mmCIF file of N, CA and C in Angstrom:
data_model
loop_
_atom_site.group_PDB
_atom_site.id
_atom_site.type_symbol
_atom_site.label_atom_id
_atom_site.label_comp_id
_atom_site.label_asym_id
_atom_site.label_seq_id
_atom_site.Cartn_x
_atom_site.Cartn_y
_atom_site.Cartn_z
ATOM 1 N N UNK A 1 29.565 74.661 121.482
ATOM 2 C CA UNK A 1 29.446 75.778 120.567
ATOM 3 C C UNK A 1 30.758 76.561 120.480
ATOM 4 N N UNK A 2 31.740 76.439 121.432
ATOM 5 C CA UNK A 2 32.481 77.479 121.619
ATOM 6 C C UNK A 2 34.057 77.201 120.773
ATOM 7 N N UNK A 3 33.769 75.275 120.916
ATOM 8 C CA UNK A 3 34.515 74.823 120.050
ATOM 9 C C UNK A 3 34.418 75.262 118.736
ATOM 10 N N UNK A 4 32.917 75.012 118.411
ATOM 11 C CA UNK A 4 32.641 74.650 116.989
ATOM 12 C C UNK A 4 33.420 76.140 116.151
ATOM 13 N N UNK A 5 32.778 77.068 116.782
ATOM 14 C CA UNK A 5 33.996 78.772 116.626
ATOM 15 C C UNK A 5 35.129 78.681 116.707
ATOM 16 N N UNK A 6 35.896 78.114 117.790
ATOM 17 C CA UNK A 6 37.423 77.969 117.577
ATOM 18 C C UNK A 6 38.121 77.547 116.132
ATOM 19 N N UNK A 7 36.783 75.926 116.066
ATOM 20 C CA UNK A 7 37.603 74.996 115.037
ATOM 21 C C UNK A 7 37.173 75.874 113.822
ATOM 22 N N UNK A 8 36.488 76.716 113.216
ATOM 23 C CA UNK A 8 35.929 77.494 112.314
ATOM 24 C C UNK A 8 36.791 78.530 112.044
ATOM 25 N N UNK A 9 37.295 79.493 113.156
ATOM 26 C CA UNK A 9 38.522 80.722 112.941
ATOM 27 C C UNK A 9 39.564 79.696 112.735
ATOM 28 N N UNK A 10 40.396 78.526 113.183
ATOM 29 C CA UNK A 10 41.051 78.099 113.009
ATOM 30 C C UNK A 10 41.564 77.779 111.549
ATOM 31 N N UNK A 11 39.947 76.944 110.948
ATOM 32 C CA UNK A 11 40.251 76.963 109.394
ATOM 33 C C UNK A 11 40.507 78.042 108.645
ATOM 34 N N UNK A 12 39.425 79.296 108.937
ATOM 35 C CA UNK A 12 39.684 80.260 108.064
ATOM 36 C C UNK A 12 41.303 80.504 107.680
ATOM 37 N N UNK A 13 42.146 80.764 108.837
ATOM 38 C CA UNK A 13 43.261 81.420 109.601
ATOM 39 C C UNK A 13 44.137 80.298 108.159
ATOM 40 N N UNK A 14 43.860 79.199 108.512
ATOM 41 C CA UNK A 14 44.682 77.925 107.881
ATOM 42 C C UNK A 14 44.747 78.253 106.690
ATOM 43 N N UNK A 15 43.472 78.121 105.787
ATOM 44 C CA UNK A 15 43.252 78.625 104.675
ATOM 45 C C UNK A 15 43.683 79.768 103.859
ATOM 46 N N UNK A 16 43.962 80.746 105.126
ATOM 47 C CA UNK A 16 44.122 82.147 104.166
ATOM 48 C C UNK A 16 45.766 81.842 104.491
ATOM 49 N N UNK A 17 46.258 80.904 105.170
ATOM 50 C CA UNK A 17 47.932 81.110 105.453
ATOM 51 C C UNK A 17 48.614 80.326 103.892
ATOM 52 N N UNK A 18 48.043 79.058 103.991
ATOM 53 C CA UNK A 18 48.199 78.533 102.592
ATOM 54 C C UNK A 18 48.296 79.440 101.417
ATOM 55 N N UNK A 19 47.597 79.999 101.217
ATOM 56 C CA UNK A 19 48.135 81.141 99.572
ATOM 57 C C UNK A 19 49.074 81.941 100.345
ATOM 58 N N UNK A 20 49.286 82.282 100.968
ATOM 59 C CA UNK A 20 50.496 83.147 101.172
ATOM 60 C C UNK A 20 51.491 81.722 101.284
ATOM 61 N N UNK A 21 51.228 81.034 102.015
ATOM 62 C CA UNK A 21 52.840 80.502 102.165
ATOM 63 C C UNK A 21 53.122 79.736 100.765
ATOM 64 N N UNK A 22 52.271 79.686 100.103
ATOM 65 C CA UNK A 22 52.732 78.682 98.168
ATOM 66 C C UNK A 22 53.587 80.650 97.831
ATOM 67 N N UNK A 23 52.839 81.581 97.850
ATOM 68 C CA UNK A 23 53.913 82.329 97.414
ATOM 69 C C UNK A 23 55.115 82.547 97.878
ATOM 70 N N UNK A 24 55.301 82.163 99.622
ATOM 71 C CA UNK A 24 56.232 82.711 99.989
ATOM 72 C C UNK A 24 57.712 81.797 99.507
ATOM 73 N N UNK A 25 57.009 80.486 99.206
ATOM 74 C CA UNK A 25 57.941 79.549 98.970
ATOM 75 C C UNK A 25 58.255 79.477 97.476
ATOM 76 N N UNK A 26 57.462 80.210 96.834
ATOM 77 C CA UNK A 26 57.854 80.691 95.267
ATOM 78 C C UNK A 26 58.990 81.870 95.392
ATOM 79 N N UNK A 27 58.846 82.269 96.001
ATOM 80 C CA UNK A 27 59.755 83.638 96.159
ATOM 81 C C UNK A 27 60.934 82.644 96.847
ATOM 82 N N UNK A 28 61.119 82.478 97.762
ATOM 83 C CA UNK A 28 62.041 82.027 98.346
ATOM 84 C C UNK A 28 63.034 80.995 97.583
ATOM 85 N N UNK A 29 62.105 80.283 96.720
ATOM 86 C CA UNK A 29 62.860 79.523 95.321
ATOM 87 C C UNK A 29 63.445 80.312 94.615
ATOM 88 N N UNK A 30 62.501 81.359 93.970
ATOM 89 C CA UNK A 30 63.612 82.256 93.157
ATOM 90 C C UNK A 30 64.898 82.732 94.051
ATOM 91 N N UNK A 31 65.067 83.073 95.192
ATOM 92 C CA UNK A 31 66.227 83.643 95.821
ATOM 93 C C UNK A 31 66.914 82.457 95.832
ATOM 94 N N UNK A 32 66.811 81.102 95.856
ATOM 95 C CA UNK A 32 67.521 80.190 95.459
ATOM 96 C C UNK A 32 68.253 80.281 94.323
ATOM 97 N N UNK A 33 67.286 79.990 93.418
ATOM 98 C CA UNK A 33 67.929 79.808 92.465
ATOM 99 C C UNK A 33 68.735 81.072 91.794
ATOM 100 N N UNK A 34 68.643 82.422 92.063
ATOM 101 C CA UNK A 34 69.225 83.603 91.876
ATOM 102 C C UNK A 34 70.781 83.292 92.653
ATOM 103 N N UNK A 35 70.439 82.699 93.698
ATOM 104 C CA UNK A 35 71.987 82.283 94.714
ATOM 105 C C UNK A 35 72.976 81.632 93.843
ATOM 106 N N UNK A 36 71.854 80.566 93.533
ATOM 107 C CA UNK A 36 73.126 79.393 92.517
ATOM 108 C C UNK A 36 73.703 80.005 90.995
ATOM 109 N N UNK A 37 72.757 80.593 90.871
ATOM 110 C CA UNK A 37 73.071 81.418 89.518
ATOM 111 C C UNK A 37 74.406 81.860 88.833
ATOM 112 N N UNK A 38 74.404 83.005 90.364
ATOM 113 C CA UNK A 38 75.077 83.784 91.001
ATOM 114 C C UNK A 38 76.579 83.415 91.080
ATOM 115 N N UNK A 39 76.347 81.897 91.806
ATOM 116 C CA UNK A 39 77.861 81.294 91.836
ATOM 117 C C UNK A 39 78.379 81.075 90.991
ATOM 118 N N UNK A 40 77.541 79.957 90.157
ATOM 119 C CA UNK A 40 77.713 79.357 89.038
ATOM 120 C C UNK A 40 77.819 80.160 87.829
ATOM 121 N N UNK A 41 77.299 81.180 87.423
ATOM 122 C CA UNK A 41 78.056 82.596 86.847
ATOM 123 C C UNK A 41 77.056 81.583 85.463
ATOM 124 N N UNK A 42 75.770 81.410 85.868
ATOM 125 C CA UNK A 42 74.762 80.841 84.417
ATOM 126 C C UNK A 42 74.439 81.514 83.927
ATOM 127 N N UNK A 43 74.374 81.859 82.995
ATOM 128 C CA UNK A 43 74.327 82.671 81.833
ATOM 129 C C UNK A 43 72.316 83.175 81.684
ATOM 130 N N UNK A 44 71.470 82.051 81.093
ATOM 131 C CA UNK A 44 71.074 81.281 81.270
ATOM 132 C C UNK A 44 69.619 81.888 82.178
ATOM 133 N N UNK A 45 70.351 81.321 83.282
ATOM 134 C CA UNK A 45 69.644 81.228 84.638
ATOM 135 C C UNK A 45 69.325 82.728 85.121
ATOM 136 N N UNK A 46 70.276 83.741 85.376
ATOM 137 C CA UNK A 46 70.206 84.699 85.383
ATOM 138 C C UNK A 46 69.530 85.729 84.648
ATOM 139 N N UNK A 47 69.537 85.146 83.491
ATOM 140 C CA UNK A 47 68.798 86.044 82.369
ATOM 141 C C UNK A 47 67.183 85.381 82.816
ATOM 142 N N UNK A 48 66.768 84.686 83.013
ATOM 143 C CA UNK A 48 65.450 83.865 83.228
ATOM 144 C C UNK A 48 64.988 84.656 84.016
ATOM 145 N N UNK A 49 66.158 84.731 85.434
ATOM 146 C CA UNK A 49 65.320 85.169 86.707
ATOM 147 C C UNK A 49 65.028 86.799 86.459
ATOM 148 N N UNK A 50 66.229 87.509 85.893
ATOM 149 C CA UNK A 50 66.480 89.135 86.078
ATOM 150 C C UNK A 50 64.917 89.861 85.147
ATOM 151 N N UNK A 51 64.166 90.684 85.668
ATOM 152 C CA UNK A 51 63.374 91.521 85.442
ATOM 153 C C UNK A 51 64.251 92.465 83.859
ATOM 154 N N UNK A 52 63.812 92.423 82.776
ATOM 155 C CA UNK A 52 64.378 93.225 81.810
ATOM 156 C C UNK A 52 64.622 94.883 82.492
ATOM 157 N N UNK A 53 63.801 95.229 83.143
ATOM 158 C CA UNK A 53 63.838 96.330 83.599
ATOM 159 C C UNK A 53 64.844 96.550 85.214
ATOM 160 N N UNK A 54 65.776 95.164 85.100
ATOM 161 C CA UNK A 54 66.608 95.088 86.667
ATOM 162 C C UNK A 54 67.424 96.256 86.652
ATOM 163 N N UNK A 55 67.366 96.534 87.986
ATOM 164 C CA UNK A 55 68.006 97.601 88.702
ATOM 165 C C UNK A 55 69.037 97.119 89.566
ATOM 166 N N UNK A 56 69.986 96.747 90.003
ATOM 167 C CA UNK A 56 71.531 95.947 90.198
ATOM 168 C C UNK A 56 72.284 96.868 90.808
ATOM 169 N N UNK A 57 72.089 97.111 92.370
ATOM 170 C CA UNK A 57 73.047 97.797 93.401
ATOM 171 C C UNK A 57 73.977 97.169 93.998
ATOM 172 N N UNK A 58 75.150 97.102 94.125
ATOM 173 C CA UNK A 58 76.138 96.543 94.983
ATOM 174 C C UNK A 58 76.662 97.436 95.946
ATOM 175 N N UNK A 59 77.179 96.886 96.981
ATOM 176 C CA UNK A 59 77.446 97.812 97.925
ATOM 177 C C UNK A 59 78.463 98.733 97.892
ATOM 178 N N UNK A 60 78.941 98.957 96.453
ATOM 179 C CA UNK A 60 79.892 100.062 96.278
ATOM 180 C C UNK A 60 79.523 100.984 96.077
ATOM 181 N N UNK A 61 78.378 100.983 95.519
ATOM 182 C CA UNK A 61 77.357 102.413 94.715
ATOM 183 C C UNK A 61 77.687 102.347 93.476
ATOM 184 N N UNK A 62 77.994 100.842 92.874
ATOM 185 C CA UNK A 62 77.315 100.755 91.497
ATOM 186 C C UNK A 62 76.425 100.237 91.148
ATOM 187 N N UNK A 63 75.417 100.328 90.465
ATOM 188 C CA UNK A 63 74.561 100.030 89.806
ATOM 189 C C UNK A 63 74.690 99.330 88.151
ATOM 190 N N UNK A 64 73.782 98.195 88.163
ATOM 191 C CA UNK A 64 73.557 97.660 86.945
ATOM 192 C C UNK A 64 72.808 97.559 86.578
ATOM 193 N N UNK A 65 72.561 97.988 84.534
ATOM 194 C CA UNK A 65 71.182 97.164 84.541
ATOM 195 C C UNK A 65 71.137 95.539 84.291
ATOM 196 N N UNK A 66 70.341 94.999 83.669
ATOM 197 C CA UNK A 66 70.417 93.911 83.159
ATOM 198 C C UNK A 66 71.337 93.225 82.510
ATOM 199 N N UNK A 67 71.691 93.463 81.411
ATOM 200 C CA UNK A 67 72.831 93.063 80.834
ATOM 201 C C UNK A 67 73.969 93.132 81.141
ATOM 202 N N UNK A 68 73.981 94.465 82.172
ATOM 203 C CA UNK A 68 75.680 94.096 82.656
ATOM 204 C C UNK A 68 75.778 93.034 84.022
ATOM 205 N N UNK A 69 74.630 93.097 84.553
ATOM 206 C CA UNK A 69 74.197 92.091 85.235
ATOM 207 C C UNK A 69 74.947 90.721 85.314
ATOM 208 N N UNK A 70 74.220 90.341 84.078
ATOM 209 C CA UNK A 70 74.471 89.162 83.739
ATOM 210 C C UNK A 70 75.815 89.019 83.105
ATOM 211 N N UNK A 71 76.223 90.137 82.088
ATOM 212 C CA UNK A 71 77.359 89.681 81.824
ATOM 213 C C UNK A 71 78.773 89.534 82.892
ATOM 214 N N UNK A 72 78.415 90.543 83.581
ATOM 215 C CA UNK A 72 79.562 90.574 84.818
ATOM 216 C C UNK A 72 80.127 89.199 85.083
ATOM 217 N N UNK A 73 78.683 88.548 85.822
ATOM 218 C CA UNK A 73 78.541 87.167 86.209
ATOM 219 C C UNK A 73 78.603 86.280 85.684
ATOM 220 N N UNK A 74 78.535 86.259 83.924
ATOM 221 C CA UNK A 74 78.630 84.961 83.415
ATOM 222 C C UNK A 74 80.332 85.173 82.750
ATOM 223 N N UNK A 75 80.423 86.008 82.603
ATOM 224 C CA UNK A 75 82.048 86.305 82.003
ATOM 225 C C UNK A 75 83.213 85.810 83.141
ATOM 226 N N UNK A 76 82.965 86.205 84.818
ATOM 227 C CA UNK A 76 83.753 86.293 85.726
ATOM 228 C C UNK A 76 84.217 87.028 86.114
ATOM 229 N N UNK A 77 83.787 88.621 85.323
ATOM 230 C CA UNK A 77 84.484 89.699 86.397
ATOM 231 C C UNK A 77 84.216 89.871 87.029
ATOM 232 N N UNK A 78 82.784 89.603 87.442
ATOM 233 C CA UNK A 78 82.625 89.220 89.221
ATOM 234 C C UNK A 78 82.236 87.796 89.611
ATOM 235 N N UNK A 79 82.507 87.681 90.412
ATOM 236 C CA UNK A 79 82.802 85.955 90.581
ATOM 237 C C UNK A 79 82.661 85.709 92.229
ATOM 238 N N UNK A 80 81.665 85.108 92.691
ATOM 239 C CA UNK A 80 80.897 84.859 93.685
ATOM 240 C C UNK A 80 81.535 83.386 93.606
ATOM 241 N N UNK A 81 82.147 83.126 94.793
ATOM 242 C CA UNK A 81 82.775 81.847 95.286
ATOM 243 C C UNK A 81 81.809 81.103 96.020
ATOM 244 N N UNK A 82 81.484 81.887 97.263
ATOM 245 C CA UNK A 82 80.419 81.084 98.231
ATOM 246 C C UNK A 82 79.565 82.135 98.291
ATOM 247 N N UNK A 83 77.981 82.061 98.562
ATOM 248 C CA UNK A 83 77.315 82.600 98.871
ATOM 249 C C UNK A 83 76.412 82.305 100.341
ATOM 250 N N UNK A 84 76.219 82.456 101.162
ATOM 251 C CA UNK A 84 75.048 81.714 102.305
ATOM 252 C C UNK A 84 74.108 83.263 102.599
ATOM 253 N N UNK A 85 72.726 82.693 102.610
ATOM 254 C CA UNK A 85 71.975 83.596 103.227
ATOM 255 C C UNK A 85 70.942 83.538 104.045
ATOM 256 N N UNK A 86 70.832 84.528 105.158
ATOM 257 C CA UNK A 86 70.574 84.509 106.733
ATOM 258 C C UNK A 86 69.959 85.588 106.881
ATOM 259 N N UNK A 87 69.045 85.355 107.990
ATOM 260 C CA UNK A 87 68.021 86.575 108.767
ATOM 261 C C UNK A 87 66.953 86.653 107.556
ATOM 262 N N UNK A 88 66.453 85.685 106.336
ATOM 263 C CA UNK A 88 65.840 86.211 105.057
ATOM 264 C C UNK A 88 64.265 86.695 105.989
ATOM 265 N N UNK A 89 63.678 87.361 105.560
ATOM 266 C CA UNK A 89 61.919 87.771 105.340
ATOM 267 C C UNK A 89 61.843 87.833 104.472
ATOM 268 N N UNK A 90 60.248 88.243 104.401
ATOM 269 C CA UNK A 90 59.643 88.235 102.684
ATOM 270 C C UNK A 90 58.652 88.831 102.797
ATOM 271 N N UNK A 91 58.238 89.770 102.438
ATOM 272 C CA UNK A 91 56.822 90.233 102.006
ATOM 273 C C UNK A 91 56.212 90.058 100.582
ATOM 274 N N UNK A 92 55.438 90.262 100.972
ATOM 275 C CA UNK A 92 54.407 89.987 99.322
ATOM 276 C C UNK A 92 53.175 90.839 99.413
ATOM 277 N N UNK A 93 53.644 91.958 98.537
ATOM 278 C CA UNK A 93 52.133 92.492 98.560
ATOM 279 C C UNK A 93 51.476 92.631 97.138
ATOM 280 N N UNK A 94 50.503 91.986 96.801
ATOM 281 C CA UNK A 94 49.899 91.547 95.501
ATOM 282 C C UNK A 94 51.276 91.106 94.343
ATOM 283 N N UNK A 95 51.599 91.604 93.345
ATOM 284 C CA UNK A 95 52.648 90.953 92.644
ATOM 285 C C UNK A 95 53.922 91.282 92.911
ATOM 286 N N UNK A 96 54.137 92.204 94.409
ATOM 287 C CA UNK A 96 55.341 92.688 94.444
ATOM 288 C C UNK A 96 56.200 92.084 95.703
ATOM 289 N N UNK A 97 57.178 91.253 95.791
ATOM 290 C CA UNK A 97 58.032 90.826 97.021
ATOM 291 C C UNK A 97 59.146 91.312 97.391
ATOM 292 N N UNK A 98 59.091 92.092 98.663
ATOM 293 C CA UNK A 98 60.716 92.483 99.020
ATOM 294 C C UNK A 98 61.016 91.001 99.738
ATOM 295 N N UNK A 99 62.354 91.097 99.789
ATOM 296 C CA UNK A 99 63.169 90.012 100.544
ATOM 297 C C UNK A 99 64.223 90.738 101.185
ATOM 298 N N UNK A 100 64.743 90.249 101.912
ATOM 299 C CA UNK A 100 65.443 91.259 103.242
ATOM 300 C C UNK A 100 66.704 89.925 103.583
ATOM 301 N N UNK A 101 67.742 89.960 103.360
ATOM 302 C CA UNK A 101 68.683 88.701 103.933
ATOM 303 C C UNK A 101 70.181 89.505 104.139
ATOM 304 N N UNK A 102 70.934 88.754 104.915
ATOM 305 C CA UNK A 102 72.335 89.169 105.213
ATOM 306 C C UNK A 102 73.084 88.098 103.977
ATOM 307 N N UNK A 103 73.841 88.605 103.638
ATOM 308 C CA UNK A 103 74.620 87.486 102.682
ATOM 309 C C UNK A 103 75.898 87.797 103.272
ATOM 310 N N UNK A 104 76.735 86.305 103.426
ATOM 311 C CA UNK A 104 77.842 86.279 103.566
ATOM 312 C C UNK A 104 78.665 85.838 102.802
ATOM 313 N N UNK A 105 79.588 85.877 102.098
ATOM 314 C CA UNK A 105 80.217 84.887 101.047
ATOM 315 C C UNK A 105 81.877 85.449 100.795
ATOM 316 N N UNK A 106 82.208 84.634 100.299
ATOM 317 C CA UNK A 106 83.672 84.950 99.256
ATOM 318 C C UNK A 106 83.400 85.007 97.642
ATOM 319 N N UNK A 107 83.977 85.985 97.453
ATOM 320 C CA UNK A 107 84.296 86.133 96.062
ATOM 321 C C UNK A 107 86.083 86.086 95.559
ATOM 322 N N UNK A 108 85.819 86.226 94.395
ATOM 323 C CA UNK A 108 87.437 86.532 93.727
ATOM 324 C C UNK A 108 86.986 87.377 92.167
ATOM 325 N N UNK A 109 87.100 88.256 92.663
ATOM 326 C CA UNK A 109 86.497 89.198 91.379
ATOM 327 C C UNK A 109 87.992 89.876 90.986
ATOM 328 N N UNK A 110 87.985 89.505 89.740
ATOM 329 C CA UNK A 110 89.295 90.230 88.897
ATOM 330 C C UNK A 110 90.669 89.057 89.592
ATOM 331 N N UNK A 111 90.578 87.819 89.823
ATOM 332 C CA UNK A 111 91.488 86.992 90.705
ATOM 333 C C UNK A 111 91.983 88.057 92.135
ATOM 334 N N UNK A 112 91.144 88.706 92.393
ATOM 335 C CA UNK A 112 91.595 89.196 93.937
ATOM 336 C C UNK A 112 90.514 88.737 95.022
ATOM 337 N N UNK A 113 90.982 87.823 95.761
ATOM 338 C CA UNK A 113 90.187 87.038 96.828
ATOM 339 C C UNK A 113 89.295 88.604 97.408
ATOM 340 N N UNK A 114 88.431 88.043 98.031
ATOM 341 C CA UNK A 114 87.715 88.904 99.117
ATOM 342 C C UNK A 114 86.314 88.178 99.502
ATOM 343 N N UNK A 115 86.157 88.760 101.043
ATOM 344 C CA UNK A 115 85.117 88.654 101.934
ATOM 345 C C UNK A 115 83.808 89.223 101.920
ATOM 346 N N UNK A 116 82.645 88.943 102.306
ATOM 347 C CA UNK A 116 81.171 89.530 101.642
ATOM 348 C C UNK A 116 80.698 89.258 103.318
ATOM 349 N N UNK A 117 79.881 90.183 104.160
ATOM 350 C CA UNK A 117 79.422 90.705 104.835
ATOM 351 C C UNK A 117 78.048 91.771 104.270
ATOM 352 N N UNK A 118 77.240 91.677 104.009
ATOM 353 C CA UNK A 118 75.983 92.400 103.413
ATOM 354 C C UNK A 118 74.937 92.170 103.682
ATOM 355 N N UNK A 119 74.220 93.480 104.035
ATOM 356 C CA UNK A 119 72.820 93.420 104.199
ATOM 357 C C UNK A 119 72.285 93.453 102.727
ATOM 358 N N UNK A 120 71.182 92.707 102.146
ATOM 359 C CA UNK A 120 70.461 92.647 101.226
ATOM 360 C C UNK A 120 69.204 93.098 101.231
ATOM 361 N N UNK A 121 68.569 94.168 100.076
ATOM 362 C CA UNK A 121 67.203 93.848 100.497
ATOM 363 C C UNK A 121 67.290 93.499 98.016
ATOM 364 N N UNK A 122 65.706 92.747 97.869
ATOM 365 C CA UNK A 122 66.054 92.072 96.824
ATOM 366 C C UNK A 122 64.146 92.773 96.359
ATOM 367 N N UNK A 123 63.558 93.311 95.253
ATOM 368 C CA UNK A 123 62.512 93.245 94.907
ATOM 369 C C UNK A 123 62.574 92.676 93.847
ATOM 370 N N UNK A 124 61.259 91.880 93.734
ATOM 371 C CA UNK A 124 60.727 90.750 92.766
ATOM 372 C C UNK A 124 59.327 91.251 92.366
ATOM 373 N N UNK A 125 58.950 90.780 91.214
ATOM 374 C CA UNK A 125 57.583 91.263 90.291
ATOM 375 C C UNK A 125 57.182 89.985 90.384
ATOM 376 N N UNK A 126 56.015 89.904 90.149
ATOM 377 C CA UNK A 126 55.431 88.437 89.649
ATOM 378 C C UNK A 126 55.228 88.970 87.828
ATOM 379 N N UNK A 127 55.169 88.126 87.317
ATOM 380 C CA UNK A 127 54.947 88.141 86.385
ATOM 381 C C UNK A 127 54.458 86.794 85.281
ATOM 382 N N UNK A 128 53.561 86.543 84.285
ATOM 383 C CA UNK A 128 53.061 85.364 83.877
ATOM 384 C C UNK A 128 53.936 84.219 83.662
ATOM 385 N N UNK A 129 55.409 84.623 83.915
ATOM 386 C CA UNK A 129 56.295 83.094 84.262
ATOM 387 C C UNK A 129 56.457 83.319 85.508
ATOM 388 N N UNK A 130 56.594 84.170 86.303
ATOM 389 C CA UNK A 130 56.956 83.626 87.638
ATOM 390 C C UNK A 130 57.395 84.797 88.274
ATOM 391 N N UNK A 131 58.098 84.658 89.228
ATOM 392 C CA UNK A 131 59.229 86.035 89.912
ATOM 393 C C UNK A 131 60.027 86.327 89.072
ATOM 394 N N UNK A 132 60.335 87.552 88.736
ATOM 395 C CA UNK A 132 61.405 88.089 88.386
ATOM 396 C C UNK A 132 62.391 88.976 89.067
ATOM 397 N N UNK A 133 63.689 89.408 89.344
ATOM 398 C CA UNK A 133 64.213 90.311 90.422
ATOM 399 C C UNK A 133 64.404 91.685 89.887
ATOM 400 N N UNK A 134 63.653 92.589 90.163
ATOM 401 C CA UNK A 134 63.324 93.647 89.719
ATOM 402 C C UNK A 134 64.154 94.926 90.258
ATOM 403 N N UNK A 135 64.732 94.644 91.514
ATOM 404 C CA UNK A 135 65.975 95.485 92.395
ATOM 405 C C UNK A 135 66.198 94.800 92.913
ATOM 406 N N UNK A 136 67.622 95.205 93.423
ATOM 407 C CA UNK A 136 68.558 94.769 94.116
ATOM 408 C C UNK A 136 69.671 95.765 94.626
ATOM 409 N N UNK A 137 69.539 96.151 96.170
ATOM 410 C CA UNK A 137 70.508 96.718 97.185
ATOM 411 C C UNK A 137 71.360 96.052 97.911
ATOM 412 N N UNK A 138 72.778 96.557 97.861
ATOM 413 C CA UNK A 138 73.352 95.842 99.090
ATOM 414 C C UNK A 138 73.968 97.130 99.602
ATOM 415 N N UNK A 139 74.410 96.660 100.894
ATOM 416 C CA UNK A 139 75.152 97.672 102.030
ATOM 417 C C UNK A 139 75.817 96.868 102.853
ATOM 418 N N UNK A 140 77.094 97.322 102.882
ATOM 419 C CA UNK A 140 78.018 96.716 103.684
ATOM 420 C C UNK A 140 77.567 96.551 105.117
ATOM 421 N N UNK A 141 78.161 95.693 105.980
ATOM 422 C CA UNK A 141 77.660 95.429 107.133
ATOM 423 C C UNK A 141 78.782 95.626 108.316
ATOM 424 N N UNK A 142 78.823 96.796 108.869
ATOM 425 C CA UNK A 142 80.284 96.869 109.537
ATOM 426 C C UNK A 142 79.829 96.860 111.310
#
């Protein structure tokens, strides 16, 4: 009997982990593909992922909305060389996901090389296509 309870909480436990982890790995795709975007300066891609209503912090204390967003990135005045990202979490609470990652990378924005050290945190909407990135903070990491 004592099994038959184990193997019973066990499924539940299983079951309820599955819908969370199909979202978590939806989310975690979009931060993918927001990464490559990013590098690749897609025009495109960026516009797909970005929330019309994006909010775009960099760790200088500027802010973007959408369109400059994207244009920044697809023009090259900012220009993301390498990107890697580390320490990520994720929450999800009903259609809303923070993501939490350190990004490290090189850029060359305006042809002046430089180094990327940043804490990230990233909010995403769900919405009837998918995630969208709805904010975005960074803060230097010293």
């Amino acid at each position: 009997m004592k099994y038959l309870y184990l193997l019973g909480l066990i499924s539940m436990v299983s079951f309820t982990s599955i819908g969370q982890t199909k979202e978590h790995l939806l989310v975690s795709e979009a931060v993918e593909k927001l990464r490559k975007a990013m590098i690749d300066g897609d025009k495109m891609g960026l516009e797909n992922l970005a929330s019309d209503s994006l909010s775009y912090g960099h760790s200088s204390g500027k802010v973007e909305n959408k369109a400059e967003f994207v244009k920044s990135l697809a023009s090259g005045k900012s220009d993301f060389v390498t990107i890697e990202l580390s320490a990520q979490t994720i929450t999800i609470t009903n259609k809303v996901a923070i993501v939490r990652h350190i990004l490290n990378g090189t850029n060359n924005d305006g042809g002046k090389p430089g180094v990327l050290n940043l804490r990230v945190i990233l909010v995403w909407e769900k919405d009837k296509t998918g995630w969208k990135l709805l904010a975005r903070q960074a803060v230097k990491i010293v």
